[in-house]
mmCIF file of C-alpha atoms in Angstrom:
data_model
loop_
_atom_site.group_PDB
_atom_site.id
_atom_site.type_symbol
_atom_site.label_atom_id
_atom_site.label_comp_id
_atom_site.label_asym_id
_atom_site.label_seq_id
_atom_site.Cartn_x
_atom_site.Cartn_y
_atom_site.Cartn_z
ATOM 1 C CA MET R 24 -3.496 -19.317 -12.207
ATOM 2 C CA LEU R 25 0.181 -19.924 -12.743
ATOM 3 C CA TRP R 26 2.495 -17.634 -10.777
ATOM 4 C CA LYS R 27 6.113 -16.765 -11.459
ATOM 5 C CA GLN R 28 8.095 -15.297 -8.552
ATOM 6 C CA LEU R 29 11.660 -13.994 -8.343
ATOM 7 C CA CYS R 30 12.662 -12.718 -4.940
ATOM 8 C CA SER R 31 15.736 -11.681 -3.034
ATOM 9 C CA ASN R 32 16.556 -9.132 -0.377
ATOM 10 C CA GLN R 33 18.184 -6.905 -2.982
ATOM 11 C CA ARG R 34 15.478 -7.129 -5.635
ATOM 12 C CA PRO R 35 11.708 -6.773 -5.615
ATOM 13 C CA CYS R 36 9.546 -9.829 -5.837
ATOM 14 C CA ASN R 37 8.056 -9.935 -9.334
ATOM 15 C CA VAL R 38 4.714 -11.601 -9.717
ATOM 16 C CA THR R 39 3.115 -12.010 -13.077
ATOM 17 C CA ALA R 40 0.065 -14.126 -13.579
ATOM 18 C CA THR R 41 -1.203 -15.858 -16.663
ATOM 19 C CA ALA R 42 -4.811 -16.081 -17.789
ATOM 20 C CA THR R 43 -7.169 -13.936 -15.695
ATOM 21 C CA SER R 44 -4.697 -11.589 -14.022
ATOM 22 C CA VAL R 45 -5.696 -7.937 -13.763
ATOM 23 C CA THR R 46 -2.697 -6.513 -11.941
ATOM 24 C CA ASN R 47 1.066 -6.663 -12.027
ATOM 25 C CA LEU R 48 2.454 -6.435 -8.506
ATOM 26 C CA GLN R 49 5.949 -5.869 -7.138
ATOM 27 C CA PHE R 50 6.804 -6.671 -3.521
ATOM 28 C CA TYR R 51 9.730 -4.739 -2.062
ATOM 29 C CA HIS R 52 11.444 -6.124 1.031
ATOM 30 C CA ASP R 53 13.119 -2.748 1.719
ATOM 31 C CA ASN R 54 11.724 -0.998 4.768
ATOM 32 C CA LYS R 55 10.764 2.556 3.861
ATOM 33 C CA SER R 56 8.463 5.288 5.129
ATOM 34 C CA TRP R 57 5.112 5.505 3.340
ATOM 35 C CA ILE R 58 6.161 8.528 1.232
ATOM 36 C CA ASP R 59 9.517 6.937 0.314
ATOM 37 C CA ALA R 60 7.679 3.743 -0.681
ATOM 38 C CA LEU R 61 5.290 5.791 -2.818
ATOM 39 C CA GLU R 62 8.199 7.559 -4.501
ATOM 40 C CA GLN R 63 9.915 4.215 -5.194
ATOM 41 C CA CYS R 64 6.731 2.865 -6.769
ATOM 42 C CA GLN R 65 6.306 5.987 -8.892
ATOM 43 C CA THR R 66 9.891 5.631 -10.090
ATOM 44 C CA ASP R 67 9.494 1.956 -11.022
ATOM 45 C CA TYR R 68 5.786 1.528 -11.714
ATOM 46 C CA THR R 69 2.696 3.602 -11.054
ATOM 47 C CA SER R 70 1.855 3.656 -7.376
ATOM 48 C CA LEU R 71 1.425 1.730 -4.176
ATOM 49 C CA VAL R 72 -1.107 -1.067 -4.586
ATOM 50 C CA GLU R 73 -4.813 -0.252 -4.339
ATOM 51 C CA ILE R 74 -6.948 -3.131 -3.081
ATOM 52 C CA THR R 75 -10.253 -2.175 -4.671
ATOM 53 C CA ASN R 76 -11.733 -5.554 -5.589
ATOM 54 C CA GLN R 77 -11.590 -9.281 -4.924
ATOM 55 C CA THR R 78 -9.157 -9.942 -7.791
ATOM 56 C CA VAL R 79 -6.503 -7.576 -6.453
ATOM 57 C CA ASN R 80 -7.200 -8.826 -2.927
ATOM 58 C CA ASP R 81 -6.540 -12.417 -4.062
ATOM 59 C CA GLU R 82 -3.382 -11.474 -5.963
ATOM 60 C CA VAL R 83 -1.960 -9.612 -2.961
ATOM 61 C CA LYS R 84 -2.654 -12.648 -0.775
ATOM 62 C CA SER R 85 -0.926 -14.927 -3.301
ATOM 63 C CA LEU R 86 2.054 -12.595 -3.470
ATOM 64 C CA LEU R 87 2.509 -12.569 0.313
ATOM 65 C CA GLN R 88 1.498 -16.134 1.208
ATOM 66 C CA ASP R 89 5.077 -17.417 1.434
ATOM 67 C CA GLU R 90 6.501 -14.303 3.069
ATOM 68 C CA THR R 91 7.423 -14.445 6.717
ATOM 69 C CA ASP R 92 8.235 -11.640 9.105
ATOM 70 C CA LEU R 93 5.467 -9.307 7.903
ATOM 71 C CA GLN R 94 3.719 -9.021 11.267
ATOM 72 C CA ARG R 95 4.275 -5.256 11.300
ATOM 73 C CA GLY R 96 2.506 -4.898 7.955
ATOM 74 C CA VAL R 97 3.108 -3.764 4.391
ATOM 75 C CA TRP R 98 2.462 -0.298 2.939
ATOM 76 C CA ILE R 99 -0.428 0.087 0.493
ATOM 77 C CA GLY R 100 -1.717 3.132 -1.399
ATOM 78 C CA LEU R 101 -4.387 4.183 1.085
ATOM 79 C CA GLU R 102 -4.184 7.575 2.794
ATOM 80 C CA ARG R 103 -6.064 10.532 4.134
ATOM 81 C CA SER R 104 -5.188 14.187 4.013
ATOM 82 C CA VAL R 105 -3.303 15.884 6.818
ATOM 83 C CA PHE R 106 -4.892 19.179 5.796
ATOM 84 C CA GLY R 107 -8.452 20.426 5.704
ATOM 85 C CA LYS R 108 -11.615 18.882 7.001
ATOM 86 C CA ASP R 109 -11.825 15.944 4.594
ATOM 87 C CA ARG R 110 -10.405 13.136 6.697
ATOM 88 C CA GLU R 111 -11.862 10.353 4.576
ATOM 89 C CA TRP R 112 -9.618 7.465 3.647
ATOM 90 C CA MET R 113 -8.990 7.125 -0.082
ATOM 91 C CA TRP R 114 -6.621 5.454 -2.486
ATOM 92 C CA ILE R 115 -3.806 7.350 -4.197
ATOM 93 C CA SER R 116 -6.015 7.467 -7.323
ATOM 94 C CA LYS R 117 -8.643 9.296 -5.178
ATOM 95 C CA SER R 118 -10.982 6.295 -5.305
ATOM 96 C CA LYS R 119 -12.905 5.716 -2.086
ATOM 97 C CA ASP R 120 -13.806 2.138 -3.038
ATOM 98 C CA ILE R 121 -12.032 0.375 -0.185
ATOM 99 C CA TYR R 122 -11.930 -3.404 -0.263
ATOM 100 C CA PRO R 123 -11.911 -5.189 2.096
ATOM 101 C CA LYS R 124 -13.891 -3.105 4.537
ATOM 102 C CA TRP R 125 -11.986 -2.273 7.678
ATOM 103 C CA ASN R 126 -12.602 -1.443 11.298
ATOM 104 C CA SER R 127 -14.243 1.993 11.471
ATOM 105 C CA SER R 128 -12.519 2.745 14.782
ATOM 106 C CA ILE R 129 -9.401 3.845 12.922
ATOM 107 C CA ALA R 130 -11.290 6.794 11.466
ATOM 108 C CA ASP R 131 -10.637 8.714 14.689
ATOM 109 C CA SER R 132 -6.900 8.088 14.822
ATOM 110 C CA ASN R 133 -4.246 10.687 14.075
ATOM 111 C CA ASN R 134 -2.531 8.490 11.473
ATOM 112 C CA HIS R 135 -2.740 9.349 7.781
ATOM 113 C CA CYS R 136 -1.276 6.284 6.056
ATOM 114 C CA ALA R 137 -2.534 2.713 5.802
ATOM 115 C CA LYS R 138 -0.860 -0.648 5.864
ATOM 116 C CA MET R 139 -2.143 -4.174 5.478
ATOM 117 C CA ILE R 140 -1.358 -7.405 7.217
ATOM 118 C CA LEU R 141 -2.100 -10.937 6.120
ATOM 119 C CA THR R 142 -3.640 -12.812 9.028
ATOM 120 C CA GLU R 143 -2.970 -16.453 9.901
ATOM 121 C CA GLN R 144 -6.346 -17.184 8.286
ATOM 122 C CA GLN R 145 -4.973 -15.702 5.017
ATOM 123 C CA GLU R 146 -7.278 -12.678 5.222
ATOM 124 C CA ILE R 147 -6.140 -9.142 4.443
ATOM 125 C CA LYS R 148 -6.642 -6.692 7.262
ATOM 126 C CA LEU R 149 -6.262 -2.938 6.682
ATOM 127 C CA LEU R 150 -4.866 -0.799 9.487
ATOM 128 C CA ASP R 151 -3.844 2.812 9.927
ATOM 129 C CA ALA R 152 -0.192 3.539 10.706
ATOM 130 C CA ASN R 153 2.277 6.315 11.348
ATOM 131 C CA CYS R 154 3.518 7.423 7.907
ATOM 132 C CA HIS R 155 7.100 7.526 9.211
ATOM 133 C CA ASP R 156 7.144 3.834 10.152
ATOM 134 C CA ARG R 157 9.501 1.848 7.957
ATOM 135 C CA LEU R 158 7.794 -1.119 6.296
ATOM 136 C CA PRO R 159 8.084 -3.220 3.148
ATOM 137 C CA PHE R 160 5.607 -2.285 0.411
ATOM 138 C CA ILE R 161 3.754 -3.432 -2.701
ATOM 139 C CA CYS R 162 3.683 -1.521 -5.978
ATOM 140 C CA GLN R 163 1.055 -1.980 -8.680
ATOM 141 C CA GLU R 164 1.675 -1.356 -12.363
#
């Protein structure tokens, strides 16, 4: 795949892929709360990114591979309700197809938003986080 990237601290990082691309991703360096990141994505695109398959997983990794200083994580569109008894994690679209699978120990936490980190082995790891934390984020068209 051929990738085209335009990045700066003031602008999002645009990634468009040729050939077999399924998604169009935007990386925002701005640190925002999860809800503010979601609102920004809804203003500019559709929503925070949903990593529901290997293709999106690979594109997110490609988007972030040259980024540094992301040890704290990046917001994604995974959440669970603060209300009611349904405390299952699901994507903004209400899909429960979570890829990659993550550590089930977070299911008992009090956090309701999810972030991802890219490990040194270039693997995506999903983690729960306080929704008020301020992190960069990825939007998906």
